[in-house]
Amino acid sequence: MRTQLSCNILTISLFATLSFAEHIPPQNILWGERGPAGATLLPVTKTSPKPNLIEERDTQCTNSPTFRNCWFGGYSVATDFDAKWPTTGKTVHYDLDITQSKCSPDGNEIECMLINNQYPGPTIIADWGDTLSVTVNNKMQDNGTGIHWHGMRQLGSVGMDGVPGITECPLAPGKTRTYVFKLTQYGTTWYHSHYSAQYGMGVVGGLIINGPATSNYDIDLGTYMVTDWYTRTAFQVAKEADRNLDIGKAPPPGDNILVNGTNMNNLGGGKHGVVSLKKGKKYLLRLINPSVDAQMRVQLDGHKFTVVTSDLVPIKPTTTDWLLLGIGQRYNVIIEANQEDKTNWWFRAIAEPGCRSANNNVNGTSAIFRYEGAPAVNPTSTGAPKPNDCKEHGPLVPYVPNDVPSTTFTTQAQNLNVNVSQNTGATGNQQNIVVWGINLTAIDVDWEKPILSYVQQKDTNYPKSENLIELKTGVDWNYWIIQQVSKAPPVPHPIHLHGHDFYVLGQGTGDFSNATISDLTFKNPTRRDVAFLPNAGWMVIAFPSDNPGAWLMHCHIAFHIGEGLGVQFLERKAEFPPYPPDYAQTCADWNTYYQNPRYKKSDSGL
């Protein structure tokens, strides 16, 4: 497919894959349409077309404020980064020290866990095609840790996904490990602890991978984190949320909303963050929701957001006044500074009641955008009317079009021998479809023996508590029907997938049925790594089986994954990449420490 851009860019998307054959015990496998183990499959060899003159012009196209769709070296916003990406030959290194101390981001001092003694942690910045190397030093006395790189595909590097109990043992106090992986995608994301509720105490930071964009801008304002905040520790709040869940009550509301780590508190302490604007300029703002429990809706008074990415996927630009951010979701938006000089404007952030999110800060005035020469006073601006639903912004049309094969799903779904409304776990149809019934009877990982250790030891006696399934689809597509059943918390769930972006084929309320199949979208559907499972509803997603590893799919409400709302799967087990060189030592250190820790695991571990 050819796409002509203003700077004469041509990108050809390649869909090349490799099949394989192996023998795996049938009881552990969901067979794909290519047949059972032992079948002989012919590999498809990946080939590259010879460049033509138009492609050669791409090497002369340079990213600039007037050509943000360009990048360099034959890559642009029209490049399908699942098919190819640049190799810069550059390694970018960061050191992260995790400590336990006091902090007061809104003027109220509480117990925190900080990265490099700051909240949020330092923003990591690299370029598309770089190799990222991050050394994590656990300087806490009584907690393990592990850093997950949210949304990173980790192609060929599953051991760097940073999930204690699945891809690693926790990093013991006083120990160090280094994560190294290739940046095959670009855009805005974040990193955070995946060790129980730890990220809610401050172990989070932004991650920027510089690359092209689908609309022009002058100035990159960097990451802009909008999060709920509690005056008690995340572990204390999680215990209360657990008790409330048992009796059918909502979790405790957040005490405040922080924007890039600051806000005023209800007693007048703290401060508003301030962003400076110059009239006539266009600004890129990288919005991130790293909350524990709240889906956030945001607005900048007097200005529209031009949305250019959803998570890490470039999209055809759309405009909106308010933008809903589910937990874990990111949006790159462009703001045009088209208001009068010397004026101040509120940036509003509200825990969205339409998503059943709650926060004691209900006024929404969370930060200030200030034009040059404006007085240092609070704005008097007013906002546009706010929606009161839990609908994600749309349409989110990927700029690089990819279609999902429909025949396999429609044929198998019509003959699906699974009652989606009664299903209570992850169940396969022994072909390409998995049905996952959400009801919190799911995952509870073992920090001392991660699933990667089972694979390494060729041990298939996976405990039921691991909520593990093994996919065998080779180069085929996986289709998941995710259904909220009666025992699940009655709220929308932001579902996040590790190791892949996924295609959102459809979402709806009630039970998924054959009658719904005709409403699904297979032609260039929305693609991202976090999407909402509607309250009392369903979602159908798809992704190709092209990334060998052990991957987690879970609700990103911290209280819910803490209670087990997640499932893990093995993908192309025989092709797992080499384990990190410090994998065994990290586990040995952890198992020595965990013989007599101050705190034992009291939740799913995730």
Coordinates of C-alpha atoms in Angstrom, one line a residue:
M1 CA 0.0 0.0 0.0
R2 CA 1.3 3.4 -0.9
T3 CA 0.7 6.6 1.0
Q4 CA 1.8 9.9 -0.4
L5 CA 2.7 12.6 2.1
S6 CA 3.5 16.3 1.7
C7 CA 7.2 15.5 1.8
N8 CA 7.0 12.7 -0.8
I9 CA 7.1 9.8 1.5
L10 CA 6.3 6.3 0.4
T11 CA 6.0 3.4 2.8
I12 CA 5.2 -0.2 1.9
S13 CA 3.7 -2.2 4.8
L14 CA 5.0 -5.8 4.9
F15 CA 3.1 -8.7 6.4
A16 CA 5.6 -11.5 6.5
T17 CA 5.5 -14.3 9.1
L18 CA 7.1 -17.6 10.0
S19 CA 5.3 -20.8 10.9
F20 CA 6.7 -23.5 13.0
A21 CA 5.9 -27.1 14.1
E22 CA 6.3 -28.7 17.5
H23 CA 4.7 -31.2 19.8
I24 CA 3.0 -29.9 23.0
P25 CA 0.6 -31.9 25.2
P26 CA -2.9 -31.4 23.8
Q27 CA -4.5 -30.6 27.2
N28 CA -2.3 -27.5 27.4
I29 CA -3.0 -26.1 24.0
L30 CA -5.6 -24.0 22.2
W31 CA -5.0 -25.1 18.6
G32 CA -5.1 -22.7 15.7
E33 CA -6.5 -23.3 12.3
R34 CA -3.2 -24.7 11.0
G35 CA -3.9 -27.9 12.9
P36 CA -2.6 -30.0 15.8
A37 CA 1.0 -30.5 16.9
G38 CA 3.1 -32.6 14.6
A39 CA 1.7 -31.0 11.5
T40 CA 4.3 -30.0 8.9
L41 CA 4.1 -26.3 8.2
L42 CA 6.0 -24.5 5.5
P43 CA 7.8 -21.3 6.6
V44 CA 7.1 -18.0 4.9
T45 CA 10.3 -16.1 4.2
K46 CA 10.3 -12.4 4.8
T47 CA 11.4 -10.4 1.8
S48 CA 12.0 -6.7 1.2
P49 CA 11.1 -5.0 -2.1
K50 CA 13.8 -3.0 -3.9
P51 CA 13.5 0.7 -3.1
N52 CA 12.2 2.9 -5.9
L53 CA 13.0 6.6 -6.5
I54 CA 10.0 7.8 -4.4
E55 CA 11.2 5.7 -1.4
E56 CA 14.7 7.1 -1.8
R57 CA 13.3 10.6 -1.3
D58 CA 12.2 9.6 2.1
T59 CA 15.8 9.6 3.3
Q60 CA 15.8 13.4 2.6
C61 CA 12.7 14.0 4.7
T62 CA 13.5 15.4 8.1
N63 CA 11.3 15.8 11.1
S64 CA 10.6 19.5 11.8
P65 CA 7.7 21.7 13.1
T66 CA 6.4 21.9 9.5
F67 CA 7.0 18.2 8.7
R68 CA 6.2 16.2 11.8
N69 CA 5.1 13.3 9.6
C70 CA 8.7 12.8 8.6
W71 CA 11.4 11.0 10.5
F72 CA 14.7 9.9 8.9
G73 CA 16.3 7.1 6.9
G74 CA 13.2 5.8 5.1
Y75 CA 10.9 5.9 8.2
S76 CA 7.9 8.2 8.7
V77 CA 4.5 8.2 10.3
A78 CA 3.3 6.0 7.4
T79 CA 5.7 3.3 8.5
D80 CA 4.0 0.2 10.1
F81 CA 6.2 -0.2 13.1
D82 CA 5.1 -3.8 13.6
A83 CA 6.8 -4.6 10.3
K84 CA 9.9 -2.4 10.4
W85 CA 11.7 0.1 12.6
P86 CA 15.0 2.0 12.5
T87 CA 18.2 0.8 14.1
T88 CA 20.1 3.8 15.4
G89 CA 22.9 1.9 16.9
K90 CA 22.5 4.1 20.0
T91 CA 22.0 2.9 23.6
V92 CA 20.4 5.3 26.0
H93 CA 21.1 4.5 29.7
Y94 CA 19.3 5.6 32.9
D95 CA 19.8 4.8 36.6
L96 CA 16.8 4.6 38.8
D97 CA 17.1 4.4 42.6
I98 CA 13.9 3.4 44.4
T99 CA 13.7 4.5 48.0
Q100 CA 11.1 4.8 50.7
S101 CA 10.6 8.2 52.3
K102 CA 8.2 11.0 53.0
C103 CA 6.7 13.2 50.3
S104 CA 4.1 16.0 50.0
P105 CA 3.1 16.5 46.4
D106 CA -0.1 18.4 47.4
G107 CA 1.2 19.8 50.7
N108 CA 0.1 16.8 52.8
E109 CA 3.0 14.7 53.9
I110 CA 2.6 11.0 53.6
E111 CA 4.8 7.8 53.3
C112 CA 6.0 7.4 49.7
M113 CA 8.2 5.2 47.5
L114 CA 10.1 7.4 45.1
I115 CA 12.4 7.0 42.1
N116 CA 15.5 9.2 42.3
N117 CA 13.8 11.0 45.2
Q118 CA 11.1 12.6 43.0
Y119 CA 7.5 12.2 42.1
P120 CA 6.7 11.3 39.4
G121 CA 10.0 9.6 38.7
P122 CA 12.3 11.0 36.0
T123 CA 11.0 11.0 32.4
I124 CA 13.0 8.7 30.3
I125 CA 13.6 10.1 26.8
A126 CA 15.0 8.2 23.8
D127 CA 14.5 8.0 20.0
W128 CA 12.6 5.4 17.9
G129 CA 15.1 2.6 17.1
D130 CA 17.3 3.2 20.1
T131 CA 18.2 0.5 22.7
L132 CA 17.1 1.5 26.2
S133 CA 19.2 0.3 29.2
V134 CA 17.8 1.1 32.6
T135 CA 19.6 0.0 35.8
V136 CA 17.2 -0.3 38.8
N137 CA 18.6 -0.1 42.3
N138 CA 16.3 -1.3 45.1
K139 CA 17.3 0.9 48.0
M140 CA 14.2 0.1 50.1
Q141 CA 14.6 -2.0 53.2
D142 CA 11.4 -4.0 53.3
N143 CA 10.0 -4.2 49.8
G144 CA 10.9 -6.0 46.6
T145 CA 10.1 -4.3 43.3
G146 CA 10.1 -4.8 39.5
I147 CA 9.6 -2.2 36.8
H148 CA 7.2 -2.8 33.9
W149 CA 7.5 -0.8 30.7
H150 CA 3.9 -0.2 29.9
G151 CA 2.9 -0.7 26.3
M152 CA 6.4 -1.8 25.2
R153 CA 6.1 -4.7 22.7
Q154 CA 9.2 -6.3 24.1
L155 CA 9.7 -8.2 20.8
G156 CA 12.3 -10.8 21.5
S157 CA 12.8 -9.6 25.1
V158 CA 10.0 -11.1 27.3
G159 CA 12.4 -11.3 30.2
M160 CA 12.5 -7.5 30.3
D161 CA 8.7 -7.0 30.7
G162 CA 9.2 -6.4 34.4
V163 CA 6.3 -8.5 36.0
P164 CA 7.3 -10.2 39.2
G165 CA 5.9 -13.7 39.3
I166 CA 5.6 -14.0 35.5
T167 CA 8.7 -12.7 33.7
E168 CA 11.0 -12.3 36.8
C169 CA 11.4 -12.7 40.5
P170 CA 11.1 -9.4 42.4
L171 CA 14.2 -7.4 42.9
A172 CA 15.3 -7.9 46.5
P173 CA 16.2 -5.0 48.8
G174 CA 19.8 -3.9 48.2
K175 CA 20.0 -5.5 44.8
T176 CA 20.3 -4.2 41.3
R177 CA 19.2 -5.3 37.8
T178 CA 19.4 -3.8 34.4
Y179 CA 16.6 -3.9 31.8
V180 CA 17.7 -3.7 28.2
F181 CA 15.3 -3.7 25.2
K182 CA 14.9 -2.3 21.7
L183 CA 12.4 0.6 21.1
T184 CA 10.5 -0.6 18.1
Q185 CA 7.6 1.7 18.7
Y186 CA 7.4 5.5 19.3
G187 CA 5.2 7.8 21.2
T188 CA 4.2 8.3 24.9
T189 CA 4.0 5.8 27.6
W190 CA 5.1 5.2 31.2
Y191 CA 6.9 2.8 33.5
H192 CA 5.8 1.6 36.9
S193 CA 6.2 -1.0 39.6
H194 CA 4.2 -4.1 39.0
Y195 CA 4.8 -5.3 42.6
S196 CA 1.4 -5.3 44.2
A197 CA 0.0 -1.8 44.8
Q198 CA 3.5 -0.2 45.0
Y199 CA 3.0 2.1 42.0
G200 CA 0.3 3.9 43.9
M201 CA 2.9 5.1 46.4
G202 CA 4.9 6.8 43.7
V203 CA 7.0 4.3 41.7
V204 CA 6.0 5.7 38.3
G205 CA 7.5 7.8 35.6
G206 CA 7.0 8.9 32.0
L207 CA 8.7 7.4 28.9
I208 CA 9.0 9.4 25.7
I209 CA 10.1 7.7 22.5
N210 CA 10.7 10.5 20.0
G211 CA 9.2 9.8 16.5
P212 CA 7.0 11.3 13.8
A213 CA 3.4 12.6 14.3
T214 CA 0.2 12.9 12.2
S215 CA -0.1 16.6 12.8
N216 CA 2.4 19.5 13.1
Y217 CA 3.4 21.3 16.3
D218 CA 6.1 23.7 17.4
I219 CA 7.0 22.7 21.0
D220 CA 6.9 19.4 22.9
L221 CA 5.7 20.1 26.4
G222 CA 6.6 16.5 27.5
T223 CA 4.6 14.1 29.7
Y224 CA 1.6 15.3 31.6
M225 CA 0.5 12.7 34.2
V226 CA -3.0 13.0 35.7
T227 CA -3.6 10.7 38.6
D228 CA -5.6 10.1 41.8
W229 CA -3.8 10.5 45.1
Y230 CA -4.5 9.2 48.6
T231 CA -3.4 10.5 52.0
R232 CA -2.9 7.0 53.2
T233 CA -0.5 4.4 51.6
A234 CA -1.7 2.5 48.6
F235 CA -1.4 -0.7 50.6
Q236 CA -3.7 0.6 53.3
V237 CA -6.2 1.8 50.8
A238 CA -6.0 -1.5 48.9
K239 CA -6.9 -3.4 52.1
E240 CA -10.0 -1.2 52.6
A241 CA -11.0 -1.7 49.0
D242 CA -10.7 -5.4 49.5
R243 CA -13.0 -5.4 52.5
N244 CA -15.5 -3.2 50.7
L245 CA -15.5 -5.5 47.7
D246 CA -16.4 -8.4 49.9
I247 CA -19.6 -6.6 51.1
G248 CA -20.5 -5.0 47.8
K249 CA -19.3 -1.5 48.5
A250 CA -17.2 0.8 46.3
P251 CA -13.5 1.4 47.1
P252 CA -12.6 4.5 49.1
P253 CA -12.4 7.6 46.9
G254 CA -9.1 9.3 46.2
D255 CA -8.3 12.4 48.3
N256 CA -6.9 14.5 45.5
I257 CA -6.0 14.7 41.8
L258 CA -2.4 15.4 40.9
V259 CA -1.2 16.8 37.6
N260 CA 2.5 16.1 37.0
G261 CA 2.9 15.5 40.7
T262 CA 1.3 18.5 42.3
N263 CA -2.0 20.3 43.1
M264 CA -3.6 22.3 45.9
N265 CA -5.1 20.3 48.8
N266 CA -8.5 20.9 50.4
L267 CA -7.0 23.1 53.1
G268 CA -5.2 25.4 50.7
G269 CA -1.8 23.9 50.9
G270 CA 0.3 22.7 47.9
K271 CA 0.4 24.5 44.6
H272 CA -0.9 24.4 41.1
G273 CA 1.5 23.4 38.3
V274 CA 1.9 26.1 35.6
V275 CA 2.5 25.6 31.9
S276 CA 3.7 28.6 29.9
L277 CA 2.3 29.3 26.4
K278 CA 3.2 31.7 23.7
K279 CA 0.4 33.0 21.4
G280 CA 0.5 31.5 17.9
K281 CA 2.4 28.4 18.8
K282 CA 1.2 24.8 18.7
Y283 CA 2.1 22.5 21.6
L284 CA 2.3 18.8 21.9
L285 CA 1.0 17.6 25.3
R286 CA 1.6 13.9 26.3
L287 CA -1.4 12.9 28.5
I288 CA -1.0 9.9 30.8
N289 CA -3.4 8.4 33.4
P290 CA -1.3 6.4 35.9
S291 CA -4.1 6.3 38.5
V292 CA -4.8 3.6 41.1
D293 CA -8.6 3.6 40.7
A294 CA -9.9 6.6 38.7
Q295 CA -10.7 7.1 35.1
M296 CA -10.0 10.8 34.4
R297 CA -11.7 13.3 32.1
V298 CA -9.6 16.4 31.2
Q299 CA -10.0 19.7 29.5
L300 CA -8.1 22.9 28.9
D301 CA -10.5 25.8 29.1
G302 CA -10.8 27.8 25.9
H303 CA -8.7 25.4 23.8
K304 CA -9.5 22.2 21.9
F305 CA -7.4 19.1 21.9
T306 CA -6.3 17.7 18.6
V307 CA -5.8 14.0 19.3
V308 CA -3.0 12.4 17.3
T309 CA -2.2 9.1 19.1
S310 CA -4.1 6.6 21.2
D311 CA -1.6 4.9 23.4
L312 CA 1.3 4.3 21.1
V313 CA -0.7 4.2 17.9
P314 CA -0.7 7.2 15.5
I315 CA -4.2 8.1 14.5
K316 CA -5.9 10.3 12.0
P317 CA -6.3 13.6 14.0
T318 CA -9.6 14.3 15.7
T319 CA -10.6 17.3 17.9
T320 CA -12.5 17.4 21.2
D321 CA -13.0 19.7 24.2
W322 CA -13.0 16.9 26.9
L323 CA -10.9 13.7 26.7
L324 CA -11.5 10.6 28.8
L325 CA -8.3 8.8 30.0
G326 CA -8.7 5.3 31.3
I327 CA -6.1 4.0 33.7
G328 CA -3.0 3.2 31.7
Q329 CA -4.1 5.0 28.6
R330 CA -2.2 7.8 26.9
Y331 CA -3.1 10.4 24.3
N332 CA -0.8 12.8 22.5
V333 CA -2.8 16.0 21.9
I334 CA -1.9 19.2 20.1
I335 CA -3.0 22.5 21.6
E336 CA -3.0 25.7 19.6
A337 CA -2.3 28.8 21.7
N338 CA -4.9 31.0 20.0
Q339 CA -6.2 33.0 22.9
E340 CA -5.3 36.5 24.0
D341 CA -1.9 37.4 25.4
K342 CA -1.5 37.8 29.2
T343 CA -4.4 35.4 30.1
N344 CA -4.6 32.4 32.4
W345 CA -6.6 29.2 31.7
W346 CA -7.6 26.3 33.9
F347 CA -6.6 22.7 33.0
R348 CA -9.4 20.6 34.5
A349 CA -9.2 17.0 35.6
I350 CA -12.2 15.1 37.1
A351 CA -12.5 11.5 38.2
E352 CA -15.3 10.6 35.9
P353 CA -18.5 9.6 37.7
G354 CA -19.9 8.1 34.5
C355 CA -17.1 5.4 34.9
R356 CA -18.1 5.1 38.6
S357 CA -14.8 6.8 39.6
A358 CA -14.8 9.0 42.7
N359 CA -12.5 11.6 44.2
N360 CA -12.8 14.1 47.0
N361 CA -11.5 16.8 44.7
V362 CA -14.6 17.6 42.7
N363 CA -13.9 21.1 41.5
G364 CA -11.6 19.9 38.7
T365 CA -9.3 23.0 38.6
S366 CA -6.0 21.1 38.7
A367 CA -3.4 23.2 36.8
I368 CA -2.8 26.5 35.1
F369 CA -1.8 27.3 31.5
R370 CA -0.4 30.8 31.4
Y371 CA 0.3 33.0 28.3
E372 CA 3.3 35.2 28.3
G373 CA 3.0 38.3 30.4
A374 CA -0.1 37.0 32.3
P375 CA -0.2 37.8 36.1
A376 CA 0.5 35.0 38.5
V377 CA -3.1 34.6 39.6
N378 CA -5.7 31.9 39.4
P379 CA -7.7 31.8 36.1
T380 CA -11.3 32.9 35.9
S381 CA -12.0 30.8 32.8
T382 CA -14.9 28.5 32.4
G383 CA -15.0 25.1 30.6
A384 CA -17.2 23.5 28.0
P385 CA -20.0 21.3 29.2
K386 CA -18.6 17.9 30.4
P387 CA -20.0 14.6 29.2
N388 CA -21.2 12.3 31.9
D389 CA -20.7 8.9 30.3
C390 CA -17.8 6.5 30.1
K391 CA -17.3 6.4 26.4
E392 CA -13.8 6.5 25.0
H393 CA -13.0 9.2 22.6
G394 CA -13.5 8.3 18.9
P395 CA -13.2 7.6 16.2
L396 CA -9.7 6.4 16.8
V397 CA -8.6 5.5 13.2
P398 CA -5.0 4.2 13.0
Y399 CA -3.0 6.2 10.5
V400 CA -1.4 3.1 9.1
P401 CA -4.3 0.9 8.1
N402 CA -4.3 -2.8 9.0
D403 CA -7.2 -5.2 8.7
V404 CA -8.0 -8.2 10.9
P405 CA -9.0 -11.4 9.2
S406 CA -12.7 -12.0 9.8
T407 CA -13.5 -15.4 8.4
T408 CA -11.7 -17.4 11.1
F409 CA -13.5 -15.6 13.9
T410 CA -17.0 -15.4 12.3
T411 CA -16.9 -19.1 11.5
Q412 CA -15.7 -20.3 14.9
A413 CA -17.8 -17.8 16.9
Q414 CA -21.0 -19.1 15.3
N415 CA -20.2 -22.6 16.6
L416 CA -18.7 -21.5 19.9
N417 CA -19.6 -24.1 22.6
V418 CA -19.1 -21.7 25.5
N419 CA -21.7 -19.9 27.5
V420 CA -20.1 -16.4 27.7
S421 CA -22.5 -15.3 30.4
Q422 CA -21.6 -18.2 32.7
N423 CA -18.0 -18.6 31.9
T424 CA -15.8 -17.9 34.9
G425 CA -12.3 -18.0 33.6
A426 CA -10.3 -18.1 30.4
T427 CA -11.5 -20.9 28.2
G428 CA -10.4 -21.7 24.6
N429 CA -12.5 -23.2 21.8
Q430 CA -9.4 -25.4 20.9
Q431 CA -8.9 -23.2 17.9
N432 CA -8.4 -19.4 17.7
I433 CA -10.9 -18.0 20.2
V434 CA -10.4 -17.5 23.9
V435 CA -13.4 -16.5 26.1
W436 CA -12.5 -14.8 29.4
G437 CA -15.2 -14.3 32.0
I438 CA -14.2 -11.5 34.4
N439 CA -15.1 -12.3 38.0
L440 CA -12.0 -12.0 40.1
T441 CA -11.5 -15.8 40.7
A442 CA -8.3 -15.5 38.7
I443 CA -4.6 -14.9 39.0
D444 CA -2.3 -15.3 42.1
V445 CA 1.3 -15.5 41.0
D446 CA 4.3 -17.0 42.8
W447 CA 7.1 -14.5 43.3
E448 CA 9.5 -17.3 44.1
K449 CA 8.9 -19.3 40.9
P450 CA 7.8 -17.1 37.9
I451 CA 6.2 -18.7 34.9
L452 CA 9.4 -18.2 32.9
S453 CA 11.0 -20.6 35.4
Y454 CA 8.4 -23.2 34.6
V455 CA 9.1 -22.9 30.9
Q456 CA 12.9 -22.9 31.5
Q457 CA 12.6 -26.1 33.6
K458 CA 10.1 -27.7 31.1
D459 CA 7.7 -28.0 34.0
T460 CA 4.0 -28.0 32.7
N461 CA 2.5 -28.5 36.2
Y462 CA 1.2 -25.0 36.3
P463 CA -0.7 -24.3 39.5
K464 CA -4.4 -23.4 38.9
S465 CA -3.8 -20.1 40.8
E466 CA -1.6 -18.9 37.9
N467 CA -4.7 -18.7 35.7
L468 CA -2.5 -19.7 32.7
I469 CA -3.5 -20.8 29.3
E470 CA -1.1 -21.9 26.5
L471 CA -1.8 -20.6 23.0
K472 CA -0.8 -22.6 19.9
T473 CA -1.7 -20.5 16.9
G474 CA 1.7 -20.1 15.2
V475 CA 1.4 -17.2 12.8
D476 CA -2.4 -17.0 13.2
W477 CA -4.6 -14.5 14.9
N478 CA -5.9 -14.7 18.5
Y479 CA -9.4 -13.5 19.2
W480 CA -10.5 -12.9 22.7
I481 CA -14.1 -12.4 23.8
I482 CA -14.0 -10.7 27.2
Q483 CA -17.2 -10.8 29.1
Q484 CA -18.1 -9.2 32.5
V485 CA -20.1 -11.7 34.5
S486 CA -22.3 -11.2 37.5
K487 CA -19.6 -11.6 40.2
A488 CA -17.3 -8.9 38.8
P489 CA -17.2 -5.4 40.3
P490 CA -20.0 -3.5 38.4
V491 CA -17.8 -0.9 36.8
P492 CA -16.0 -0.4 33.4
H493 CA -12.6 -2.2 33.4
P494 CA -9.6 -0.7 31.5
I495 CA -8.1 -3.9 30.1
H496 CA -4.4 -3.9 29.4
L497 CA -2.4 -6.4 27.3
H498 CA 1.3 -6.9 27.7
G499 CA 3.5 -7.8 24.7
H500 CA 1.1 -6.6 22.1
D501 CA -1.1 -3.8 20.9
F502 CA -4.6 -5.2 20.2
Y503 CA -7.3 -4.5 17.7
V504 CA -10.7 -3.5 19.3
L505 CA -13.2 -5.3 17.1
G506 CA -16.2 -4.3 19.2
Q507 CA -17.6 -3.4 22.7
G508 CA -21.1 -3.5 24.0
T509 CA -23.4 -4.0 27.0
G510 CA -25.1 -7.3 27.9
D511 CA -23.9 -10.7 26.8
F512 CA -21.9 -11.2 23.6
S513 CA -23.9 -13.4 21.1
N514 CA -23.8 -14.5 17.5
A515 CA -26.2 -11.6 16.7
T516 CA -23.4 -9.2 17.6
I517 CA -20.8 -10.6 15.1
S518 CA -22.1 -8.5 12.2
D519 CA -21.5 -5.3 14.2
L520 CA -17.8 -6.0 14.7
T521 CA -15.1 -4.0 12.8
F522 CA -12.4 -5.9 11.0
K523 CA -11.3 -3.2 8.6
N524 CA -8.7 -1.0 10.2
P525 CA -10.2 -1.1 13.7
T526 CA -9.0 0.9 16.7
R527 CA -5.6 -0.4 17.9
R528 CA -4.1 0.3 21.3
D529 CA -2.9 -1.5 24.5
V530 CA -5.7 -0.4 27.0
A531 CA -9.4 -0.3 26.2
F532 CA -12.6 -0.4 28.3
L533 CA -14.6 -3.5 29.0
P534 CA -18.0 -1.8 29.5
N535 CA -19.8 -2.3 32.8
A536 CA -22.0 -5.4 32.5
G537 CA -20.8 -5.8 29.0
W538 CA -18.3 -7.4 26.6
M539 CA -15.3 -6.6 24.4
V540 CA -13.8 -8.5 21.5
I541 CA -10.2 -8.0 20.7
A542 CA -7.7 -9.5 18.3
F543 CA -3.9 -9.7 18.0
P544 CA -1.5 -11.8 15.9
S545 CA 0.5 -14.5 17.6
D546 CA 3.9 -13.0 16.7
N547 CA 5.7 -12.4 20.0
P548 CA 6.9 -15.5 21.8
G549 CA 6.6 -15.0 25.6
A550 CA 4.6 -15.2 28.8
W551 CA 2.2 -12.2 28.7
L552 CA -0.3 -10.8 31.2
M553 CA -3.7 -9.4 30.4
H554 CA -5.4 -7.6 33.2
C555 CA -7.7 -4.8 34.5
H556 CA -5.5 -1.8 35.2
I557 CA -7.5 -0.7 38.3
A558 CA -4.9 -1.5 40.9
F559 CA -7.4 -2.8 43.4
H560 CA -8.9 -5.2 40.8
I561 CA -5.6 -6.7 39.6
G562 CA -4.6 -6.9 43.3
E563 CA -7.6 -9.1 43.8
G564 CA -6.7 -11.3 40.8
L565 CA -8.5 -9.8 37.8
G566 CA -6.0 -11.0 35.2
V567 CA -5.0 -13.9 33.1
Q568 CA -1.6 -14.9 31.6
F569 CA -0.8 -16.9 28.5
L570 CA 2.1 -18.6 26.9
E571 CA 2.7 -17.7 23.3
R572 CA 4.9 -19.8 21.0
K573 CA 6.7 -21.4 23.9
A574 CA 9.2 -23.3 21.8
E575 CA 10.5 -20.0 20.5
F576 CA 11.1 -18.1 23.7
P577 CA 14.1 -15.8 23.4
P578 CA 17.2 -16.2 25.7
Y579 CA 16.6 -15.3 29.3
P580 CA 18.3 -12.1 30.7
P581 CA 21.8 -12.9 32.0
D582 CA 20.8 -11.8 35.6
Y583 CA 17.5 -13.8 35.6
A584 CA 18.8 -16.7 37.8
Q585 CA 20.7 -14.5 40.2
T586 CA 17.8 -12.2 40.7
C587 CA 15.6 -15.2 41.7
A588 CA 18.3 -16.6 43.9
D589 CA 18.7 -13.2 45.7
W590 CA 14.9 -12.9 46.1
N591 CA 14.4 -16.4 47.4
T592 CA 17.1 -15.9 50.0
Y593 CA 15.6 -12.6 51.1
Y594 CA 12.0 -14.0 51.1
Q595 CA 12.8 -16.7 53.7
N596 CA 12.3 -14.1 56.4
P597 CA 10.8 -10.9 55.0
R598 CA 9.0 -8.2 57.0
Y599 CA 6.0 -8.3 54.6
K600 CA 4.6 -11.3 52.9
K601 CA 2.5 -11.2 49.7
S602 CA -1.1 -10.5 50.6
D603 CA -2.7 -10.1 47.2
S604 CA -2.2 -11.4 43.7
G605 CA 1.3 -10.0 43.7
L606 CA 0.6 -7.9 40.6

